[in-house]
PDB file of C-alpha atoms in Angstrom:
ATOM      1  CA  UNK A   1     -39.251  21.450 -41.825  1.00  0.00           C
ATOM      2  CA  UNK A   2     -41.149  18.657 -43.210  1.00  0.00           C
ATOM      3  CA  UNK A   3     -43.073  16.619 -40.306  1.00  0.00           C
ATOM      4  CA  UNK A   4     -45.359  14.350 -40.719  1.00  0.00           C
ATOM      5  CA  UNK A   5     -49.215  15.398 -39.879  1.00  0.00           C
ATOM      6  CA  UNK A   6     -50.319  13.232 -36.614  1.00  0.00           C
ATOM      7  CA  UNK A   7     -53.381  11.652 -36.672  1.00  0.00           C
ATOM      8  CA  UNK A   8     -56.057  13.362 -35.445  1.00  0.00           C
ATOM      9  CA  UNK A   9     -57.352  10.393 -33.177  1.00  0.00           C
ATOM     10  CA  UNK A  10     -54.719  11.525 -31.085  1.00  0.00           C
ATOM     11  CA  UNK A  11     -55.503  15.324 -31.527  1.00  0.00           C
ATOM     12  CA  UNK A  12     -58.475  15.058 -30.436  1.00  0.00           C
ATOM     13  CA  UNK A  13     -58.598  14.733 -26.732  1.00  0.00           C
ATOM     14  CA  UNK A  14     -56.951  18.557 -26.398  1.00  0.00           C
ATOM     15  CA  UNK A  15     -59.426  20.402 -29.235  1.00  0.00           C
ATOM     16  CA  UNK A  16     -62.268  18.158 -27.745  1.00  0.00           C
ATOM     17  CA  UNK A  17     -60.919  19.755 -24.509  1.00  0.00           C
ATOM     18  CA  UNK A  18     -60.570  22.877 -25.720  1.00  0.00           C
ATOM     19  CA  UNK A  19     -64.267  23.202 -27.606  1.00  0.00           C
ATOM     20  CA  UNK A  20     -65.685  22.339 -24.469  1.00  0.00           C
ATOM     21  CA  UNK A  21     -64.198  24.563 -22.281  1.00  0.00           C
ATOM     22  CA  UNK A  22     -64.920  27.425 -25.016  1.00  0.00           C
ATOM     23  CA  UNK A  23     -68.612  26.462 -25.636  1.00  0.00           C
ATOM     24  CA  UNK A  24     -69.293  25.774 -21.837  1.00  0.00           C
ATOM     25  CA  UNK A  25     -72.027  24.468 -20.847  1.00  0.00           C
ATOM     26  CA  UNK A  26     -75.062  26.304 -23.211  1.00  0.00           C
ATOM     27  CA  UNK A  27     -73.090  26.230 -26.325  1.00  0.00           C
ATOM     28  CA  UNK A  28     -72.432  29.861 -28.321  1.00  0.00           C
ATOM     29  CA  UNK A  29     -75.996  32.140 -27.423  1.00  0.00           C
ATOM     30  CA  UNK A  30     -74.561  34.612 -29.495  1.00  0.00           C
ATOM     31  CA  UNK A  31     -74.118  33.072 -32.287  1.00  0.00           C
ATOM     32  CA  UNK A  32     -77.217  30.964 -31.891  1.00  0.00           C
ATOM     33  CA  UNK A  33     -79.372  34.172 -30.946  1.00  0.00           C
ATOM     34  CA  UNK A  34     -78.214  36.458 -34.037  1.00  0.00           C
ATOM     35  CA  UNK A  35     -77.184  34.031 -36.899  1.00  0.00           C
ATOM     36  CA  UNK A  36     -79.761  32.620 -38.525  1.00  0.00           C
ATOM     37  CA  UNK A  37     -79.074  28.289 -38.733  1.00  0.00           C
ATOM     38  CA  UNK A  38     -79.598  28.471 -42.824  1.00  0.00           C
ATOM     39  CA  UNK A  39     -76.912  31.457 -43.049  1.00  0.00           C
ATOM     40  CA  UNK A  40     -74.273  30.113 -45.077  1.00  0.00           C
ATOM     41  CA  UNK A  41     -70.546  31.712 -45.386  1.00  0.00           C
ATOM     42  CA  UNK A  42     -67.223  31.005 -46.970  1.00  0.00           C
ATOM     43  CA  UNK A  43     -64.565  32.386 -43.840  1.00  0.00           C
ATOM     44  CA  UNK A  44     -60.793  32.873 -44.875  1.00  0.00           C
ATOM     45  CA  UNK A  45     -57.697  32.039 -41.743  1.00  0.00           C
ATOM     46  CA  UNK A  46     -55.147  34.927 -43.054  1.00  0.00           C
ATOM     47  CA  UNK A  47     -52.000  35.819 -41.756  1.00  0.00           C
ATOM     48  CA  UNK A  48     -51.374  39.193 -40.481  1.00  0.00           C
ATOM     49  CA  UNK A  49     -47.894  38.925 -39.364  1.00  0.00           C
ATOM     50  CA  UNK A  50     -44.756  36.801 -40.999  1.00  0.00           C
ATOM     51  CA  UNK A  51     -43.706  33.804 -39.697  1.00  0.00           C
ATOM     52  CA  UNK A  52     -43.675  30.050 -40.053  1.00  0.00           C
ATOM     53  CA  UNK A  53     -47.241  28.609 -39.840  1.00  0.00           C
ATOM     54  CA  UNK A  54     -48.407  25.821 -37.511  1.00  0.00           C
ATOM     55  CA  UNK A  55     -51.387  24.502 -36.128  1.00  0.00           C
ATOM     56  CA  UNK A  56     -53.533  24.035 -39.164  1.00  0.00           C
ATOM     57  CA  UNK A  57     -54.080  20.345 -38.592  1.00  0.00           C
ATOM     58  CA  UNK A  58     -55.481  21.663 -35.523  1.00  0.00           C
ATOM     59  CA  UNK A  59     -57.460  24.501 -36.741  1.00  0.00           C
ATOM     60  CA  UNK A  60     -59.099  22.248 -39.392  1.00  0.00           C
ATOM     61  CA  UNK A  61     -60.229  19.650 -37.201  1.00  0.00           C
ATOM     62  CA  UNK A  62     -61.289  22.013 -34.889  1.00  0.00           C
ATOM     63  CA  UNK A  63     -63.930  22.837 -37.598  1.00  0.00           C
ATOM     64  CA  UNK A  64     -64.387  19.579 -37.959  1.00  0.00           C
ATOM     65  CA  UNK A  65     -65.459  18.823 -34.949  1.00  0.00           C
ATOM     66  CA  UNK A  66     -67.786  21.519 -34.127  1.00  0.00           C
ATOM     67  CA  UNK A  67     -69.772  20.604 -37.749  1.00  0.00           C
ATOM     68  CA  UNK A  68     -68.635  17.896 -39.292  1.00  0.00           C
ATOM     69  CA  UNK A  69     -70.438  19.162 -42.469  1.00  0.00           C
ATOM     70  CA  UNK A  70     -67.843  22.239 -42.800  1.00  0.00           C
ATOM     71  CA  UNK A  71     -65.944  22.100 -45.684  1.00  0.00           C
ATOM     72  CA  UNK A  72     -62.063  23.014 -44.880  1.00  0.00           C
ATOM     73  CA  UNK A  73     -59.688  24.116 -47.729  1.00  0.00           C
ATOM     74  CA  UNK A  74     -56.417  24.460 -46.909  1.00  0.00           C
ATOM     75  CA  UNK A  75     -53.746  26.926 -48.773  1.00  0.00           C
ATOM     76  CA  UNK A  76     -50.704  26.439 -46.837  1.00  0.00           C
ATOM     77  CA  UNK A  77     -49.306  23.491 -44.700  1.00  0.00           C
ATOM     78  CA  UNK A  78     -47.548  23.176 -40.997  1.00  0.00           C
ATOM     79  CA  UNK A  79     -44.388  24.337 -41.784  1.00  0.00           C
ATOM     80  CA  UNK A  80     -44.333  27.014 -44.602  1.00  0.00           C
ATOM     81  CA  UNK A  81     -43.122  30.208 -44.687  1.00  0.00           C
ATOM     82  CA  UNK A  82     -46.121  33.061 -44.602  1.00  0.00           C
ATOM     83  CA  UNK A  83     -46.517  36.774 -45.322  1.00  0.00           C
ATOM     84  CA  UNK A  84     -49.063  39.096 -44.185  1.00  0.00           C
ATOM     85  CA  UNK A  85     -51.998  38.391 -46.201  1.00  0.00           C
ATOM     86  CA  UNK A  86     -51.447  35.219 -47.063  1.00  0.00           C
ATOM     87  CA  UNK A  87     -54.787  33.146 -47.297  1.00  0.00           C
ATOM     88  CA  UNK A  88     -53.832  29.925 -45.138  1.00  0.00           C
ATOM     89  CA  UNK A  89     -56.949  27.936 -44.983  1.00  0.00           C
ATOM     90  CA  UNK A  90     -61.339  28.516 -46.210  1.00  0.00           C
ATOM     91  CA  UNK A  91     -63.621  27.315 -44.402  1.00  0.00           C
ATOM     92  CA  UNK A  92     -67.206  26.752 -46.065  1.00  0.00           C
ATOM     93  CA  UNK A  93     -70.556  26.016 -44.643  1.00  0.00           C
ATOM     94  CA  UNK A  94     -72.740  27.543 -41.793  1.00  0.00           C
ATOM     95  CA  UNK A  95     -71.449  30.327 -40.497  1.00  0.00           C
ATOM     96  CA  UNK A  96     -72.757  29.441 -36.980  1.00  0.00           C
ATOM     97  CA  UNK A  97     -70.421  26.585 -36.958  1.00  0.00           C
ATOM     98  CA  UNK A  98     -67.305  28.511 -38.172  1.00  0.00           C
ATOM     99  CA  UNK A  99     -68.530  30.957 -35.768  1.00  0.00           C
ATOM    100  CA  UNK A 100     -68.395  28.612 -33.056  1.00  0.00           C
ATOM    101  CA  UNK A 101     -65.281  27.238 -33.451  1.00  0.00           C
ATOM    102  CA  UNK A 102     -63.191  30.509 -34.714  1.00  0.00           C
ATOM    103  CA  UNK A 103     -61.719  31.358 -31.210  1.00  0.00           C
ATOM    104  CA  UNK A 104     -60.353  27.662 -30.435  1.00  0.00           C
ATOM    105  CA  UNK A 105     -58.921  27.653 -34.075  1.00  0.00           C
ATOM    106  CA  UNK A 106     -57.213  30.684 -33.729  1.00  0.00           C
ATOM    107  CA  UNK A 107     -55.941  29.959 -30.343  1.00  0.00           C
ATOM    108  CA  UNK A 108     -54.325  26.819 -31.408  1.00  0.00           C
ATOM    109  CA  UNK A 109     -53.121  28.361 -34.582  1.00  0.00           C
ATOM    110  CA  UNK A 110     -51.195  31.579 -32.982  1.00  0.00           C
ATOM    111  CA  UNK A 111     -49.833  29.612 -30.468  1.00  0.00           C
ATOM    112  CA  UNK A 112     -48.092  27.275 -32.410  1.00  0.00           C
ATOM    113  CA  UNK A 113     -47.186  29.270 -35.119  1.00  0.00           C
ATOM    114  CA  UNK A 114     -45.785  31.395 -32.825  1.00  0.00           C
ATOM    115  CA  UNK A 115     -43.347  28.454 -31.103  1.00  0.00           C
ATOM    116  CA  UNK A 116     -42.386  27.457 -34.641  1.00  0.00           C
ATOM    117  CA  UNK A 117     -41.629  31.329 -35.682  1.00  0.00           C
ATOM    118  CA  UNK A 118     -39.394  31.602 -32.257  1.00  0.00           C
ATOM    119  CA  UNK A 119     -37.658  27.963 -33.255  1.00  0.00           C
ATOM    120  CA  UNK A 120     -37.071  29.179 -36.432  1.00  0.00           C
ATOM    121  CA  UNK A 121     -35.450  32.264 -35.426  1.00  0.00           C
ATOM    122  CA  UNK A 122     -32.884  30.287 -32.956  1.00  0.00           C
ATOM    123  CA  UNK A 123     -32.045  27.154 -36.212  1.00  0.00           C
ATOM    124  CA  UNK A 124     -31.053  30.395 -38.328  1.00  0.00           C
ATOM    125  CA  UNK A 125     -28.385  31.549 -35.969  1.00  0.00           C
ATOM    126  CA  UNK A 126     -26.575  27.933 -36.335  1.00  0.00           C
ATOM    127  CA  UNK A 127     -26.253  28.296 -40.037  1.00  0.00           C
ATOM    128  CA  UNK A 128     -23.060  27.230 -40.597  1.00  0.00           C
ATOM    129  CA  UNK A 129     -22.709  24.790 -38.091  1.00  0.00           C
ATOM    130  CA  UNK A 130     -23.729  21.316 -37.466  1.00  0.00           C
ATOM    131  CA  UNK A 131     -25.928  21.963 -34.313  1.00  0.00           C
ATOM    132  CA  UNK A 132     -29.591  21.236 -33.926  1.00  0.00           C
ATOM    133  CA  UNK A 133     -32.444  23.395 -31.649  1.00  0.00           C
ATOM    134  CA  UNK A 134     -34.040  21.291 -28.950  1.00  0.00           C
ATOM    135  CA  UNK A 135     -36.938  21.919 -27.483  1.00  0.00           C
ATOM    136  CA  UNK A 136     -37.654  20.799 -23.701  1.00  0.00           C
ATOM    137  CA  UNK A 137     -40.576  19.555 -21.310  1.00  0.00           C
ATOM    138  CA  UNK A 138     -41.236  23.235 -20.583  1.00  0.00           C
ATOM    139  CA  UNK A 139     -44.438  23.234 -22.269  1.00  0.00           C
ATOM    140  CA  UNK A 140     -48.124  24.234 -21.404  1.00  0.00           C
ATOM    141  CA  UNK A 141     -49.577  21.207 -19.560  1.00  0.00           C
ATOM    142  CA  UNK A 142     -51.884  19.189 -21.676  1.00  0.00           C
ATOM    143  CA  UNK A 143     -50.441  20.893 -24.662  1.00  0.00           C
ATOM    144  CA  UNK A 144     -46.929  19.485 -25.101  1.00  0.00           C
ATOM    145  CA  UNK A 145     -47.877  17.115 -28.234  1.00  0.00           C
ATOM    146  CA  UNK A 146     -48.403  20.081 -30.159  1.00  0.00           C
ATOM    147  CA  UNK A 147     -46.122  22.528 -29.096  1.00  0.00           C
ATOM    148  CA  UNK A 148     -43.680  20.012 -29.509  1.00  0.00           C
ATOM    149  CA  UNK A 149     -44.906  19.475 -32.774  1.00  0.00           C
ATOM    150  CA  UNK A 150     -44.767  23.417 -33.671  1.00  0.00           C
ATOM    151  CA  UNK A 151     -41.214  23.339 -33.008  1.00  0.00           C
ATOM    152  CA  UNK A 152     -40.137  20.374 -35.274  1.00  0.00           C
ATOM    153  CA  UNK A 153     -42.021  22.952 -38.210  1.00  0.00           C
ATOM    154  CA  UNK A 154     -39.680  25.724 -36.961  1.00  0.00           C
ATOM    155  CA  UNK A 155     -37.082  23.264 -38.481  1.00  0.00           C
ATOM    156  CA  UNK A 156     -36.237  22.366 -34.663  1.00  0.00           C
ATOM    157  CA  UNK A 157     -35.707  18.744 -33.146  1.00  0.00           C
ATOM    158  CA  UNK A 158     -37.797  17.484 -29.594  1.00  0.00           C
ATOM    159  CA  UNK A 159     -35.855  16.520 -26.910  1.00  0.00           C
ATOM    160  CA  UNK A 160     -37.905  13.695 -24.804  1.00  0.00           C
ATOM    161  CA  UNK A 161     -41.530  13.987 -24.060  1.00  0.00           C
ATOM    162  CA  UNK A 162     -42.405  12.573 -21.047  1.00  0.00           C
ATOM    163  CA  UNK A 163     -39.965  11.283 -17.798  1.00  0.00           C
ATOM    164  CA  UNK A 164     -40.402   7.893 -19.362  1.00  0.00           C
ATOM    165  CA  UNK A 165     -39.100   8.319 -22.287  1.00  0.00           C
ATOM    166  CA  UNK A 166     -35.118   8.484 -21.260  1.00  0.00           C
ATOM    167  CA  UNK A 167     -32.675   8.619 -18.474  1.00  0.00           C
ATOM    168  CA  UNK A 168     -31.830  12.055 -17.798  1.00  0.00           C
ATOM    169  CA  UNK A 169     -29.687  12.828 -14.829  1.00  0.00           C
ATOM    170  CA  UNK A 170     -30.015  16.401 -13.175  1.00  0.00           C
ATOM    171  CA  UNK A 171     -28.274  17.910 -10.303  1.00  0.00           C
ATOM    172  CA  UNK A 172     -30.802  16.240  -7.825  1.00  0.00           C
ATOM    173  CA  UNK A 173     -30.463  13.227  -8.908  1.00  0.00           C
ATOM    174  CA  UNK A 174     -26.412  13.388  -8.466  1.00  0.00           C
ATOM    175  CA  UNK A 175     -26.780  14.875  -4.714  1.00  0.00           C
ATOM    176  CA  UNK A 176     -29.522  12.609  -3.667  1.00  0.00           C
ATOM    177  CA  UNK A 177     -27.655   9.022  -5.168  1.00  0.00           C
ATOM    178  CA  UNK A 178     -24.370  10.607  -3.640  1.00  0.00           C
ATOM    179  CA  UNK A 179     -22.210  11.574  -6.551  1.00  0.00           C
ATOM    180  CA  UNK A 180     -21.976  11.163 -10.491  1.00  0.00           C
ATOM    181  CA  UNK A 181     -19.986   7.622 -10.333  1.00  0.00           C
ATOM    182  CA  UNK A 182     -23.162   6.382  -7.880  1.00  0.00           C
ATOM    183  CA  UNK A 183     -25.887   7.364 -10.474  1.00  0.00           C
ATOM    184  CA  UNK A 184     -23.966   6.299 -13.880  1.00  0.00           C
ATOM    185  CA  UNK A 185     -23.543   2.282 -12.419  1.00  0.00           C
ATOM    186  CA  UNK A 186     -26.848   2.589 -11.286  1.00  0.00           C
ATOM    187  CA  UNK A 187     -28.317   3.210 -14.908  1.00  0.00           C
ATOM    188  CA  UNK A 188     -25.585   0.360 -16.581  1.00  0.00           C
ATOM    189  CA  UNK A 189     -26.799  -1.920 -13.229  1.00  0.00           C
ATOM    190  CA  UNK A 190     -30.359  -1.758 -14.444  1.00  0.00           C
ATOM    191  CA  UNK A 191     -31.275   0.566 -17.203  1.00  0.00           C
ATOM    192  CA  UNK A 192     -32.769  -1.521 -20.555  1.00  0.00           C
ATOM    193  CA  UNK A 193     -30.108  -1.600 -23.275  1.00  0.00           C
ATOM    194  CA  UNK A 194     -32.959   0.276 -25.267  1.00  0.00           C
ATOM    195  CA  UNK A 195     -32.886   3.325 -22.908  1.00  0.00           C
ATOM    196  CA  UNK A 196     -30.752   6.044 -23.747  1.00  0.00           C
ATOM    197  CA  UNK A 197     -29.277   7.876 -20.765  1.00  0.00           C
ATOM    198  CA  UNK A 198     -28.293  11.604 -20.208  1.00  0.00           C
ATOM    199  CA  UNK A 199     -26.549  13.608 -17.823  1.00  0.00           C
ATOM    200  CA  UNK A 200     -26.347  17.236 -16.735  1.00  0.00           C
ATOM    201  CA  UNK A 201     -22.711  17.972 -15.455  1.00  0.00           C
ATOM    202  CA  UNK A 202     -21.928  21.980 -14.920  1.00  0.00           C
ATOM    203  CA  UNK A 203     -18.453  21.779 -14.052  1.00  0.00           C
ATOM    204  CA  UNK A 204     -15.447  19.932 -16.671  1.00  0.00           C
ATOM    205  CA  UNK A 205     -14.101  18.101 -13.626  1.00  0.00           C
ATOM    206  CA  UNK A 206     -17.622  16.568 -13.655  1.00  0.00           C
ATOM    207  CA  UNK A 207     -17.411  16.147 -17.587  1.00  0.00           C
ATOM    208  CA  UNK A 208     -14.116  14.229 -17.109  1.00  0.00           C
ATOM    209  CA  UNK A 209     -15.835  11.969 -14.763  1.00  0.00           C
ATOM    210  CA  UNK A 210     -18.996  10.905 -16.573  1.00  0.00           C
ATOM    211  CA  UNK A 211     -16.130  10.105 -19.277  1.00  0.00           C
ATOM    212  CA  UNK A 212     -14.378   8.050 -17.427  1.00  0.00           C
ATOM    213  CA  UNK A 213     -17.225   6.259 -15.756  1.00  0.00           C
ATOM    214  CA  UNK A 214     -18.631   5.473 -18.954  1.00  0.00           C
ATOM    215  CA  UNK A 215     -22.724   4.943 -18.884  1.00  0.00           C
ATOM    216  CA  UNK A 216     -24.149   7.653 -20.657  1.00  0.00           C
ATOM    217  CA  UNK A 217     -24.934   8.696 -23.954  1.00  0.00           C
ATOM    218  CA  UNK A 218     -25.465  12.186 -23.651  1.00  0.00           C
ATOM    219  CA  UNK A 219     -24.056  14.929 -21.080  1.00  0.00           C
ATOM    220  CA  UNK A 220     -25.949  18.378 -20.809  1.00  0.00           C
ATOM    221  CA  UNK A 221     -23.771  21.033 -19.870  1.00  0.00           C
ATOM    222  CA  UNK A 222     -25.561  23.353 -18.054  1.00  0.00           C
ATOM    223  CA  UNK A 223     -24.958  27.090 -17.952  1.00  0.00           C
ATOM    224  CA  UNK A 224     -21.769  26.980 -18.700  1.00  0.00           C
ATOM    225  CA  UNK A 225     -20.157  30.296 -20.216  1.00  0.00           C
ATOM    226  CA  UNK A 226     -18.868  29.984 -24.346  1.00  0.00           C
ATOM    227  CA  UNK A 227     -15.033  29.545 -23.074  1.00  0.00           C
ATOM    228  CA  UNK A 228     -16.061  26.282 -21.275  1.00  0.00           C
ATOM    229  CA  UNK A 229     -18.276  24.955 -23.868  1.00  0.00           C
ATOM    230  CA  UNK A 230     -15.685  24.765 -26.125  1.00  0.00           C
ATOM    231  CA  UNK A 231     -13.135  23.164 -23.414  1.00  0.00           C
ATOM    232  CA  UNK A 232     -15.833  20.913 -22.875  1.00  0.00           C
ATOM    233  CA  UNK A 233     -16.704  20.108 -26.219  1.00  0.00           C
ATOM    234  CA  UNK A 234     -12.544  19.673 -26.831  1.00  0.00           C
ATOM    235  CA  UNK A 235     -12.351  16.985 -23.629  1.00  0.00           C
ATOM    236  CA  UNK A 236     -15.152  15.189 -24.905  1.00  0.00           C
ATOM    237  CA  UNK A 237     -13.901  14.554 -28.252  1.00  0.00           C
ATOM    238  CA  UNK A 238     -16.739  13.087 -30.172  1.00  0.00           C
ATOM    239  CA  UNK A 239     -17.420  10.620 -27.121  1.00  0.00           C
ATOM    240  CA  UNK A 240     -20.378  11.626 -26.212  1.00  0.00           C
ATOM    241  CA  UNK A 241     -23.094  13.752 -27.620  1.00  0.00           C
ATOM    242  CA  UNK A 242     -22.828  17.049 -26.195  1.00  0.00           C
ATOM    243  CA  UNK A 243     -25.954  19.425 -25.262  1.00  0.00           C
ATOM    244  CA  UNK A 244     -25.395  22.939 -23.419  1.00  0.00           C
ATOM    245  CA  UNK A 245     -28.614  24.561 -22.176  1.00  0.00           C
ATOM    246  CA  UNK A 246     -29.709  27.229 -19.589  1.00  0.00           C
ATOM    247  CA  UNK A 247     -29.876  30.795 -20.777  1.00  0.00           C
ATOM    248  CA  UNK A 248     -30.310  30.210 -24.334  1.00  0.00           C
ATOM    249  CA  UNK A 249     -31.227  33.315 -25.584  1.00  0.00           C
ATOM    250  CA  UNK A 250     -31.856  34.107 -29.143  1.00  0.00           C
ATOM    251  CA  UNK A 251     -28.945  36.228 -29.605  1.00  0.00           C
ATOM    252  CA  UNK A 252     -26.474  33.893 -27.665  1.00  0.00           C
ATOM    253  CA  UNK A 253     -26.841  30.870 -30.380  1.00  0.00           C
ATOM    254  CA  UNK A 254     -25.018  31.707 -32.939  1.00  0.00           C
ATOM    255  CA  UNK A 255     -21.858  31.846 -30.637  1.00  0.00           C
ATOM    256  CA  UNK A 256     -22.810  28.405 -28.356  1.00  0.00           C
ATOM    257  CA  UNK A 257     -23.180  26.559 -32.016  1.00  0.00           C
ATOM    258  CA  UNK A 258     -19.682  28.043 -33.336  1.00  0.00           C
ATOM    259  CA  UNK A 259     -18.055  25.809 -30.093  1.00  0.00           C
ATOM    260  CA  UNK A 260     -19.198  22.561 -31.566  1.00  0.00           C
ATOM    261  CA  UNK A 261     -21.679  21.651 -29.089  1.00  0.00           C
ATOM    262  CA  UNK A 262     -24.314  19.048 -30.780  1.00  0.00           C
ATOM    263  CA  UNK A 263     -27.309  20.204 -29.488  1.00  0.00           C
ATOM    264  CA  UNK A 264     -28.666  23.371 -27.773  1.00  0.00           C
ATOM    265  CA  UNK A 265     -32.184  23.268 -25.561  1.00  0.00           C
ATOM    266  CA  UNK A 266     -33.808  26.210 -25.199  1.00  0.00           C
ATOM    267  CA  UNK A 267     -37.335  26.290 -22.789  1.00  0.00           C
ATOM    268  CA  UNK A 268     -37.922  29.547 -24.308  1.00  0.00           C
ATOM    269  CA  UNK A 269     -39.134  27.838 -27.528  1.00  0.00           C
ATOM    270  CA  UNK A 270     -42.349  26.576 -26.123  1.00  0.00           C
ATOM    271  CA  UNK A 271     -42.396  28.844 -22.552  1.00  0.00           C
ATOM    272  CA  UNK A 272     -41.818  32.540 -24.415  1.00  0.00           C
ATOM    273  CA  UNK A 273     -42.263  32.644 -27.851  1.00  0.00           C
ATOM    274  CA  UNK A 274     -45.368  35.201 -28.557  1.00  0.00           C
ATOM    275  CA  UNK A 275     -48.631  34.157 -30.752  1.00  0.00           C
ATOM    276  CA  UNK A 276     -48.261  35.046 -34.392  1.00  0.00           C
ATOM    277  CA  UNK A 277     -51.095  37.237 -35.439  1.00  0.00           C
ATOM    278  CA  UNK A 278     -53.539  35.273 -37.487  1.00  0.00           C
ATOM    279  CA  UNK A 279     -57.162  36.483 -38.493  1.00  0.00           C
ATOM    280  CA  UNK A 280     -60.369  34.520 -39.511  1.00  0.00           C
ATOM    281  CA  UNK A 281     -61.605  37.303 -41.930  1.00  0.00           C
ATOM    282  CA  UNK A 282     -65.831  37.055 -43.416  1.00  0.00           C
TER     283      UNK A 282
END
């Protein structure tokens, strides 16, 4: 999926963050005790494992920021399809500084190329169909920018990034305010006509009654079983839009998308999906 690079101004807080923790508080004594400073190398990022890449933005200006004379070529972009062996990105210059930064790189690199392998993976099983992958805030704190970011180049979409960017409703929420009716005038009392609201219902009685109260945009129907999702999606008709989560394993999708359901959040896209094996090869 095409997604626009984000500027690295806001990037760099978390590879600044991640440099320093890497470099502590000496900088790299093996590198600087066995590499001579006028050693000069040309380093090649190659895949080792198939999958859809991510994290080069990050890998780069990790580079970048460790020697801002590095030269950084790159041969794929966030997003493409790889092979073993494919040459993703060169880096040129002094092969303390590549070096230096080769762990950090790599570490952002597998880790989100990994995420956008796994969302990859789930948007094939809706072929067919007209429902999109979510992701959801179960990310790895300080990381969520680019995880989430990994997962719109698997070809995924990102549900909300932080508790101020929408309403959404859980099962707390209903108990604590004292029912579903309670919490939905609430948000149309006092919620900013710009704020889009969502609601997690796991019954259809409950379904029925956000529709009838009116107030929210989207209703999350959580863990229900295939059979109700398509009730569900057949009471709602096109009223609402419709996202079922909770145990959204990879080889469940394909059946949740055939019920019509708009969207379907998975945590597992950003919580379990394993590191793609990448290699920065002298």
């Amino acid at each position: 999926m095409t997604a626009a690079p984000l500027p690295d101004l806001i990037l760099e807080p978390l590879v600044r963050a991640a440099l320093l923790e890497d470099l502590g508080t000496y900088g790299d004594i093996t590198t600087r005790t066995v590499i001579p400073a006028t050693t000069r190398y040309t380093a090649r990022l190659n895949a080792r494992e198939a999958g859809i890449v991510s994290g080069l933005q990050v890998a780069a200006l990790t580079f970048r920021l460790v020697d801002p004379a590095l030269v950084v070529t790159a041969h794929k972009a966030d997003g493409d399809e790889i092979r073993p062996g494919d040459l993703l990105m060169e880096i040129e210059g002094a092969a303390a500084s590549i070096l230096s930064g080769e762990r950090v790189a790599l570490n952002f690199a597998g880790r989100l190329s990994g995420i956008a392998t796994m969302t990859a993976a789930f948007v094939a099983q809706t072929s067919g169909t007209e429902t999109r992958v979510t992701c959801t805030r179960k990310t790895t704190p300080g990381l969520r920018l680019v995880e989430k970011q990994a997962v719109l180049h698997g070809s995924g979409f990102n549900h909300r990034f932080s508790l101020s960017d929408a309403i959404l409703i859980k099962d707390n929420h209903i108990a604590a305010a004292g029912g579903i009716r309670p919490v939905l005038r609430a948000v149309k009392a006092q919620a900013s006509h710009m704020i889009r609201c969502e609601i997690e219902v796991d019954r259809l009685d409950q379904l029925a009654e956000v529709l009838d109260e009116g107030g929210a945009d989207v209703v999350l129907l959580d863990n229900m079983d295939t059979p109700t999702l398509r009730k569900a999606v057949a009471l709602a008709a096109g009223r609402v839009v419709l996202e079922a989560s909770g145990n959204m394993r990879l080889d469940r999708i394909a059946e949740v998308a055939a019920t019509g359901v708009d969207y379907i959040s998975s945590g597992a896209l950003t919580h379990s999906a394993q590191t793609l094996d990448l290699g920065l090869d002298f």
